[in-house]
Tab-separated table of C-alpha atoms and ligand atoms in Angstrom:
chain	number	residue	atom	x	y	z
X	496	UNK	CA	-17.085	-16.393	66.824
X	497	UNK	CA	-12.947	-16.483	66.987
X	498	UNK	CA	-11.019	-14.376	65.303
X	499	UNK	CA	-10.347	-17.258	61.753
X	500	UNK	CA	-14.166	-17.729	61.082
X	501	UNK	CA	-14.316	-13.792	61.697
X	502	UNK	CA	-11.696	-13.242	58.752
X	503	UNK	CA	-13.560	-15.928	56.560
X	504	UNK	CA	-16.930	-14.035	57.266
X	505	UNK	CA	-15.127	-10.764	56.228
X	506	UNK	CA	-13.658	-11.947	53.173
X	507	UNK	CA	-16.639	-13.594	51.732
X	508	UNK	CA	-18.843	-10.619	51.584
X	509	UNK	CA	-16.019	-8.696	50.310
X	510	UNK	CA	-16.323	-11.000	47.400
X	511	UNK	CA	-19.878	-11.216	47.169
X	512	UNK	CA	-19.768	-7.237	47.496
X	513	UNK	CA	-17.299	-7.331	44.308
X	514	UNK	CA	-19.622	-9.691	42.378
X	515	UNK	CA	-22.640	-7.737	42.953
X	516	UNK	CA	-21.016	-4.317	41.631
X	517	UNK	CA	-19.544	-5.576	38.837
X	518	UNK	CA	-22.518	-6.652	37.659
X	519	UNK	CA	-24.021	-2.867	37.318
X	520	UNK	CA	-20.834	-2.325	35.289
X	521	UNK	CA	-20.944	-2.350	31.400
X	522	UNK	CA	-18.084	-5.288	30.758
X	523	UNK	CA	-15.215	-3.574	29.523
X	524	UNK	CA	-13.421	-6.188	27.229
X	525	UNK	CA	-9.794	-4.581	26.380
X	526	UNK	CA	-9.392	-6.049	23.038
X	527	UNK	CA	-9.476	-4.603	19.540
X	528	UNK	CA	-11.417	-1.908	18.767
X	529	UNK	CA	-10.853	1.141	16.447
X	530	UNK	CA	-12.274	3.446	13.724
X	531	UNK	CA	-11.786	3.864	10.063
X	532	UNK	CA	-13.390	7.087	8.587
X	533	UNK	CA	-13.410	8.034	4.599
X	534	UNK	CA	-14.251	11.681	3.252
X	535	UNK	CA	-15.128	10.151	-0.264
X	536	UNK	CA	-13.960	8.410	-3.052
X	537	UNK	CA	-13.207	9.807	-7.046
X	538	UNK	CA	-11.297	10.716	-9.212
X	539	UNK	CA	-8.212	11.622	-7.418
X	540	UNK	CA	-4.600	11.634	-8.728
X	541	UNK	CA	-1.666	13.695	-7.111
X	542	UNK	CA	-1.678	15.755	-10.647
X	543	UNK	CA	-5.401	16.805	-9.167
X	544	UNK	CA	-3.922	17.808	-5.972
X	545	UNK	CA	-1.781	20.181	-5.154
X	546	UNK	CA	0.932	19.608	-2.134
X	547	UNK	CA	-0.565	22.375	0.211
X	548	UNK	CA	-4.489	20.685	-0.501
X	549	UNK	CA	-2.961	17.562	0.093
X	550	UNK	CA	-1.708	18.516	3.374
X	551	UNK	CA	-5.064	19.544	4.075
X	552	UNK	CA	-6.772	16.913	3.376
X	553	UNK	CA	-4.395	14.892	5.961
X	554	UNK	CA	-4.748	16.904	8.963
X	555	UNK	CA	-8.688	16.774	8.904
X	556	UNK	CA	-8.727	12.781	8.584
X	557	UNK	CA	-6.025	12.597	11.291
X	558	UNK	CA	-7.791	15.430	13.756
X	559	UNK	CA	-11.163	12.914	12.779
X	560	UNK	CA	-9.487	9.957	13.878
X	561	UNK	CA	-7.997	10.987	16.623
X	562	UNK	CA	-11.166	12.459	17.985
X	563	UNK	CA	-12.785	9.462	17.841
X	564	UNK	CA	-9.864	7.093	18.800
X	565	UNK	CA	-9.793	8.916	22.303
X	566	UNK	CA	-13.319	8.324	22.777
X	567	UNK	CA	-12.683	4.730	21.976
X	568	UNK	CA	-9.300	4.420	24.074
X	569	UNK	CA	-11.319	6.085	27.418
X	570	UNK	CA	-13.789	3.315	26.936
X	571	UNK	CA	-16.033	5.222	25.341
X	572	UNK	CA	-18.985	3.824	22.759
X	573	UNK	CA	-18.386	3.344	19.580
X	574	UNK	CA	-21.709	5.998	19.248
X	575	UNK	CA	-19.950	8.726	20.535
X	576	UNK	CA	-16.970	8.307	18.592
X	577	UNK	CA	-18.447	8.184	15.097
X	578	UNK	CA	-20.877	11.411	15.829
X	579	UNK	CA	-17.521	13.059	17.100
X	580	UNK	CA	-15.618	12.272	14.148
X	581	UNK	CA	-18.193	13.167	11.442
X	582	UNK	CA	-18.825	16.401	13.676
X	583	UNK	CA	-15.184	17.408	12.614
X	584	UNK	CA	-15.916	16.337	8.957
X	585	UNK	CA	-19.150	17.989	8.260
X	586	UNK	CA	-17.427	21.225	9.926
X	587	UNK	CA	-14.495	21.438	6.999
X	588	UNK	CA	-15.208	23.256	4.093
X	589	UNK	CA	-13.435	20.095	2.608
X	590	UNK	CA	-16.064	17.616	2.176
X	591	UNK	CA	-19.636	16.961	0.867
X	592	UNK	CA	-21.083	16.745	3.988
X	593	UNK	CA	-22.124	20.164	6.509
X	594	UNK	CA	-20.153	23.100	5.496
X	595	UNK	CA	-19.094	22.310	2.133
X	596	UNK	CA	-21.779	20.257	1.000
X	597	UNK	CA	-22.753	20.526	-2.708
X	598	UNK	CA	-25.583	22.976	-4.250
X	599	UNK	CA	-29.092	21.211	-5.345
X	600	UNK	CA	-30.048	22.925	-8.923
X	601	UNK	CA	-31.851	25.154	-7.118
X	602	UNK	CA	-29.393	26.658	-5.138
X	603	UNK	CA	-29.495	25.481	-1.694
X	604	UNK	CA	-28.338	23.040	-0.233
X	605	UNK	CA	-30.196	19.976	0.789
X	606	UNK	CA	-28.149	17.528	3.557
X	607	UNK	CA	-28.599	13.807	4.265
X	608	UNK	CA	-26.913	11.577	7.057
X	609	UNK	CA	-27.695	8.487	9.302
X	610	UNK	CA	-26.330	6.513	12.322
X	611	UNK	CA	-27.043	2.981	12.314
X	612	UNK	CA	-25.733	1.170	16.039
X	613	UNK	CA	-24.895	-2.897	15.645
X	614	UNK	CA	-25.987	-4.209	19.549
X	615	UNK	CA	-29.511	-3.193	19.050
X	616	UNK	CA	-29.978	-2.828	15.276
X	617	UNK	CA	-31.202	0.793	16.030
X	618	UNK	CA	-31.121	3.506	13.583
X	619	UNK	CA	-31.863	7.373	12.745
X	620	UNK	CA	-31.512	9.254	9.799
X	621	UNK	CA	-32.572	13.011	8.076
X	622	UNK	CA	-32.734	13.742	4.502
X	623	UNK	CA	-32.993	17.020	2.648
X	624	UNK	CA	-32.632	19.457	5.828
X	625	UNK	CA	-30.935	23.000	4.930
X	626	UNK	CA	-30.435	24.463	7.964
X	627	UNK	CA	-28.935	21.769	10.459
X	628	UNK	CA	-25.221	22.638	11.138
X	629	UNK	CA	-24.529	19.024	12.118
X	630	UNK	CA	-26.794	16.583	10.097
X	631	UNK	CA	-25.422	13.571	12.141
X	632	UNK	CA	-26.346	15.055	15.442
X	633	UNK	CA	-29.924	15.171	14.238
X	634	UNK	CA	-29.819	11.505	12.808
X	635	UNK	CA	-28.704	10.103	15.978
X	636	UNK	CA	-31.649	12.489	17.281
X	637	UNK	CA	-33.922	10.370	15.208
X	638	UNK	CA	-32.408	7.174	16.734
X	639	UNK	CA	-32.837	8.317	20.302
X	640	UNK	CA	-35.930	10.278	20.565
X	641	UNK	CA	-38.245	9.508	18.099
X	642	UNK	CA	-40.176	5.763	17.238
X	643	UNK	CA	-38.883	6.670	13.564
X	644	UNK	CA	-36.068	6.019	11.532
X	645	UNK	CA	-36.009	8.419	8.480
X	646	UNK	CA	-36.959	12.274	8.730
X	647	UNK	CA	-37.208	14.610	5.733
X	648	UNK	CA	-37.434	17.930	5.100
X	649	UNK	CA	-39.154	20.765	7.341
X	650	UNK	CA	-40.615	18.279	9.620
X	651	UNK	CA	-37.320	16.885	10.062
X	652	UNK	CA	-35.883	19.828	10.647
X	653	UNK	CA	-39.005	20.866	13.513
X	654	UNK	CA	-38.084	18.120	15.242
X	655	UNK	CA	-34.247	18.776	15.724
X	656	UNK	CA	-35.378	22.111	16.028
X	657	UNK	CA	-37.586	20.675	18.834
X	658	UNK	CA	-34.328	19.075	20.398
X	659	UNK	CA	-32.012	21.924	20.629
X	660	UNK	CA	-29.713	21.211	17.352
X	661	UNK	CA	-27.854	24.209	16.572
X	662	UNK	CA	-29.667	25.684	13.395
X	663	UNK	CA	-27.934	28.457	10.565
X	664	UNK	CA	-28.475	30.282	7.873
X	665	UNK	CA	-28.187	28.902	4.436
X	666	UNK	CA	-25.172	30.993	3.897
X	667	UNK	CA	-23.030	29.015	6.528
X	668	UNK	CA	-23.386	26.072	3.631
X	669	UNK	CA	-21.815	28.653	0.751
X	670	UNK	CA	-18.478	27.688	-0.138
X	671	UNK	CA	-16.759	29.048	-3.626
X	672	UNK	CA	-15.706	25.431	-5.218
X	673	UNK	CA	-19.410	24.143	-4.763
X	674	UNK	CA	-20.554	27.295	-6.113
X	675	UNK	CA	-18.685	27.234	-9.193
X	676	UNK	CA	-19.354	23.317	-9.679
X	677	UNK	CA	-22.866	24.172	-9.491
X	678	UNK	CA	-22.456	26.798	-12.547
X	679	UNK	CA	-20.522	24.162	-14.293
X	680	UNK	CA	-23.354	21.546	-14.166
X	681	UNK	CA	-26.157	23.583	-14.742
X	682	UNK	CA	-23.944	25.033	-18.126
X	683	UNK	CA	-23.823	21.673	-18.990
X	684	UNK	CA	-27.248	20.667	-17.695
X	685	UNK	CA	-26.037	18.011	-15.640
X	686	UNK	CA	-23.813	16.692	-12.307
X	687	UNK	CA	-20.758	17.381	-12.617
X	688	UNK	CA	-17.950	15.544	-11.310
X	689	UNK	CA	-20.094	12.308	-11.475
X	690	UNK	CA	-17.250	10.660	-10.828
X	691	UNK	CA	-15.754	12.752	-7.577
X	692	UNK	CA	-17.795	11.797	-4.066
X	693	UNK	CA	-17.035	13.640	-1.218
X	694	UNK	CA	-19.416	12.325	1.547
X	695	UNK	CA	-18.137	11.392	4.983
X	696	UNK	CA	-18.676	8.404	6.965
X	697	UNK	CA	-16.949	6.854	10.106
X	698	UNK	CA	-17.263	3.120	11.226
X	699	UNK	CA	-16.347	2.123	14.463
X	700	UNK	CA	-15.735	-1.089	17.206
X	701	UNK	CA	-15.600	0.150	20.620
X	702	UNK	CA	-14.211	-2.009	23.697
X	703	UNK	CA	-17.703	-3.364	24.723
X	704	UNK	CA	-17.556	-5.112	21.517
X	705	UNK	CA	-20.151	-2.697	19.917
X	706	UNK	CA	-20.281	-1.389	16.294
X	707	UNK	CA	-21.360	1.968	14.474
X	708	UNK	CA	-21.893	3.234	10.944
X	709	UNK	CA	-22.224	7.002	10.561
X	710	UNK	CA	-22.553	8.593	6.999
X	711	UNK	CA	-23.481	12.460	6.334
X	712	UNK	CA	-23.829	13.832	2.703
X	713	UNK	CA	-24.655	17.098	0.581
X	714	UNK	CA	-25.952	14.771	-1.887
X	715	UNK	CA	-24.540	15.360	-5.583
X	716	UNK	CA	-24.084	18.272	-7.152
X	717	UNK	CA	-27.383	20.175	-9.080
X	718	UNK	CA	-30.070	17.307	-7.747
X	719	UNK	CA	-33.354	18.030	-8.415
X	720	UNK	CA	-36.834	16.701	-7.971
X	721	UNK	CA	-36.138	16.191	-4.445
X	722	UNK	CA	-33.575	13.488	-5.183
X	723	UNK	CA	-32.606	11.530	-2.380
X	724	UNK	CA	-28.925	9.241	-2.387
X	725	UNK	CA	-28.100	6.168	-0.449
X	726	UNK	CA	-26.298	8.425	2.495
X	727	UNK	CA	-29.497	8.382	4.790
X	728	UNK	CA	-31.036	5.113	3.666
X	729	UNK	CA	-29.890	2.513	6.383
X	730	UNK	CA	-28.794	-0.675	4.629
X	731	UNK	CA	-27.765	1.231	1.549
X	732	UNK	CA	-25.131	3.873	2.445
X	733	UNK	CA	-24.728	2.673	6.252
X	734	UNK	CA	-25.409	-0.238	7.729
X	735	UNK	CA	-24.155	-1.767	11.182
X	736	UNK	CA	-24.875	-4.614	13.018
X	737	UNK	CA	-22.802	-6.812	16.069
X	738	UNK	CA	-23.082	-9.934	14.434
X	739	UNK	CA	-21.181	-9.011	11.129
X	740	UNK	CA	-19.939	-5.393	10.295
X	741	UNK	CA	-19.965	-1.695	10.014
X	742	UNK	CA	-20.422	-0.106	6.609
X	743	UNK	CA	-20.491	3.728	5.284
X	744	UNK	CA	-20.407	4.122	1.505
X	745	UNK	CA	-19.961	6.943	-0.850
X	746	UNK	CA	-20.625	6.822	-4.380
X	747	UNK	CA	-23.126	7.185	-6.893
X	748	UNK	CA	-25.991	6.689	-4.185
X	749	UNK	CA	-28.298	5.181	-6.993
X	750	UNK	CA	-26.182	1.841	-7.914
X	751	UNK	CA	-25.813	1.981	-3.810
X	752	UNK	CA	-29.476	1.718	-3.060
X	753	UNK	CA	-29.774	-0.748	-6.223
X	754	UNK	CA	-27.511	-3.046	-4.801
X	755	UNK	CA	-28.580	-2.716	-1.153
X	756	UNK	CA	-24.516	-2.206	-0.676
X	757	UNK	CA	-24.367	-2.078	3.209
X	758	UNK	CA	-26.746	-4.940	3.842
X	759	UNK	CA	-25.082	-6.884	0.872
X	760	UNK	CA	-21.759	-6.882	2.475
X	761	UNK	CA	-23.140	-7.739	5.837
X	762	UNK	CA	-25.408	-10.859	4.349
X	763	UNK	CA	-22.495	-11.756	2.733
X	764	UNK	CA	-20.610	-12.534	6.232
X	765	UNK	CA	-23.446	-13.663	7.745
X	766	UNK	CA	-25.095	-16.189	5.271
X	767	UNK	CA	-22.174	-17.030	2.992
X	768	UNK	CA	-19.413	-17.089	6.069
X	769	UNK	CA	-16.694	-14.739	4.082
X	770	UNK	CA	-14.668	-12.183	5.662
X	771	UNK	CA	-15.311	-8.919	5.546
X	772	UNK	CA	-12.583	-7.704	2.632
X	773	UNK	CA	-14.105	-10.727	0.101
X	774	UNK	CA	-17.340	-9.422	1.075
X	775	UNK	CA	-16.307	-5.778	0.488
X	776	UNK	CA	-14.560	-6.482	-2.562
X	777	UNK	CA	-17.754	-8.572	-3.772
X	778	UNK	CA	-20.344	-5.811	-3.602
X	779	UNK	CA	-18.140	-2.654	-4.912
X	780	UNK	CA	-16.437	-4.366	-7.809
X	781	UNK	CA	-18.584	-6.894	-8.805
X	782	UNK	CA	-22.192	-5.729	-7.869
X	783	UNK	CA	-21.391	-1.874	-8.033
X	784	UNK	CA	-18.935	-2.107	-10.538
X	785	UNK	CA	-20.782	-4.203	-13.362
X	786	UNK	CA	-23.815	-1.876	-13.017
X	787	UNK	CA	-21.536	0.844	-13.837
X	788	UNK	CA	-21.689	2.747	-10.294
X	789	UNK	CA	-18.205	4.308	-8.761
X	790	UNK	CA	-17.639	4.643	-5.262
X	791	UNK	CA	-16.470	2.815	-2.812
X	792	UNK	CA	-16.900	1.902	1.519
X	793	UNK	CA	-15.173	1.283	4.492
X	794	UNK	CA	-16.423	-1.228	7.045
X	795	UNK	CA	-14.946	-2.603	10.074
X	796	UNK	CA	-15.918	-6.112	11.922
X	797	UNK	CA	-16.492	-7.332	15.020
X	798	UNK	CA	-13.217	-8.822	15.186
X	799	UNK	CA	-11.711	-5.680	14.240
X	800	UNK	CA	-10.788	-6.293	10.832
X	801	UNK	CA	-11.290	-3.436	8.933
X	802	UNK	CA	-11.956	-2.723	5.062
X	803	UNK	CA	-11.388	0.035	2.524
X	804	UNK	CA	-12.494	-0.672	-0.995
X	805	UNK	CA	-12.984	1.578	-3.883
X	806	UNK	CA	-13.556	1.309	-7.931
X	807	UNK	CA	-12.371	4.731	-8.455
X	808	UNK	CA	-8.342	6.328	-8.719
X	809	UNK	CA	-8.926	7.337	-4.667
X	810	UNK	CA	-10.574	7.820	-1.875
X	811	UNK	CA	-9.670	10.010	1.202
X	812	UNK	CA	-9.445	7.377	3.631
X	813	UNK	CA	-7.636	6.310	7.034
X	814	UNK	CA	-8.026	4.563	10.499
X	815	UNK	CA	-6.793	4.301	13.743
X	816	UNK	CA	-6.823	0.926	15.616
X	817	UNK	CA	-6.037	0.270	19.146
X	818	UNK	CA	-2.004	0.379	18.406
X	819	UNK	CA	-2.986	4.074	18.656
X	820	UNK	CA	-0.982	4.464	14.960
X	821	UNK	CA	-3.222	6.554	12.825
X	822	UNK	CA	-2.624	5.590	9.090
X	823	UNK	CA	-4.094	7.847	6.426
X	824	UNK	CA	-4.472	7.299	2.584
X	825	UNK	CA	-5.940	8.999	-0.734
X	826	UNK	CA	-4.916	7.582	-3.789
X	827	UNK	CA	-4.652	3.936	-5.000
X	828	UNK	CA	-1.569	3.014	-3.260
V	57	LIG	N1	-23.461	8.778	-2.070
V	57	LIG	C1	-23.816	10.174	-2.113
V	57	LIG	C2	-25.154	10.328	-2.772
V	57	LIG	O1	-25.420	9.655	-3.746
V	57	LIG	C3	-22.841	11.017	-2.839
V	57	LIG	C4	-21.396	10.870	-2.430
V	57	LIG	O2	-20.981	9.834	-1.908
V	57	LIG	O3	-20.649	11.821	-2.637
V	57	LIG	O4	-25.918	11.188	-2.373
């Protein structure tokens, strides 16, 4: 062989070498991809809050965000990024959801999340475990290592227990503010603040082109009977899927399951070919809205388009797409 057909030889199995390991590779498509994250919506007017809570409020969205951008911007899944993010919510004392989550009328504390992934339609989800320090952990738990979808109670809690989930007392969950709101609603024999929502939820596009909805809840305030919201039922308070959207809600869970509000937003898109806003707007104001329910969501698309739509005077809100330019919001404007 001379030394030409030699080089030829050499070259072609360097392609064919190229070809074949690329194709172990997960594609890596550098185009949009982002998150937007809420940590509920209400009543909330900047007479309601002072400067210094304000402030607060801020830096835990943006720490959120940015925790979950970076998983995004290494190429991460979008997966990882919305457990990461809702890790940092549940662990302020600032939102319904892990350490500050509300009081049932009994006195405990009784937490609901899910994880819903958009390639494979997968999901996982716990309700009305006490002792979980991370609810969304254990949802994605669900997801992963178990043929079910929805967990509840002890059994739920066996099986994270089962999985190595970091467990604590019922104490961790005592926080002052959700203390006294209890007292307030059992004076009045009723939930207070019916009209303040302080769930979390994260929706995200990674670079593979993948969504994720991740919600995680205390429920509201002095439940009883065992009441369940729309927080860990998929298609209600979280839905995802690649061919449409991402969706986390927070509201009055009730008018949420009614109106199946994740699901609706993504049929919507996918049946009735409107974007993702028209389709937001749609469900919260005219579905949600004329029953009477408050709340609102945040979704993101395939695309990356991203929504945030509420009926209420605010909702803690923000997101981070891949300008890397995190943008945080609470009231109306
Ligand atoms: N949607 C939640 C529930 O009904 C409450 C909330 O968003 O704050 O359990």
């Amino acid at each position: 062989m001379n030394n030409n057909k030699s080089l030829l030889l050499f070259i072609l199995c360097l392609i064919v070498f190229s070809i074949l390991a690329s194709c172990g590779k997960q594609s890596v498509v550098d185009t949009n991809f982002g998150l937007v994250i809420h940590g509920g919506a209400g009543t909330i007017s900047r007479d309601r809050l002072s400067p210094e809570q304000e402030q607060n409020y801020r830096a835990k969205l943006e720490q959120a965000l940015r925790i979950g951008y970076d998983v995004l911007a290494a190429g991460g899944t979008s997966l990882d990024a919305v457990e990461e993010a809702i890790v940092i919510l549940e662990d302020s004392p600032l939102f319904n959801a892990g350490k500050g989550a509300v009081f049932a009328s009994n006195g405990t504390n009784e937490l609901d999340a899910s994880i819903m992934v958009g390639k494979t339609l997968q999901a996982g989800a716990v309700s009305g475990v006490k002792q979980i320090k991370n609810p969304i952990k254990a949802a994605r738990l669900v997801m992963e290592k178990s043929p079910h979808v929805l967990l509840y109670g002890d059994g739920a809690e066996t099986f994270a227990r089962g999985h190595g989930l970091e467990f604590v007392d019922q104490s961790y969950f005592y926080t002052e503010r959700r203390w006294q709101s209890l007292q307030k609603a059992r004076a009045k024999e009723q939930q207070t603040e019916p009209d303040k929502h302080g769930t979390v939820g994260v929706v995200a596009l990674d670079k593979h082109g993948n969504l994720t909805a991740g919600t995680s809840t205390g429920g509201l305030t002095n439940k009883r009977f065992g009441r369940i919201g729309d927080s860990p039922i998929i298609g209600a308070g979280n839905y995802a899927d690649n061919r449409t959207c991402a969706i986390s809600a927070t509201g009055t869970g009730e008018f949420f399951m009614r109106t199946v509000c994740g699901y609706a937003i993504s049929a919507r898109m996918e049946f009735g070919d409107v974007s993702l806003q028209t389709a937001a707007e749609d469900v919260i104001h005219n579905e949600i809205g004329r029953l009477g329910g408050t709340g609102g969501v945040i979704g993101i698309d395939k695309s990356g388009n991203m929504t945030m739509v509420f009926n209420t005077s605010g909702m803690y809100r923000g997101y981070m797409m891949s300008d890397g330019q995190p943008v945080i919001k609470i009231f109306a404007d």
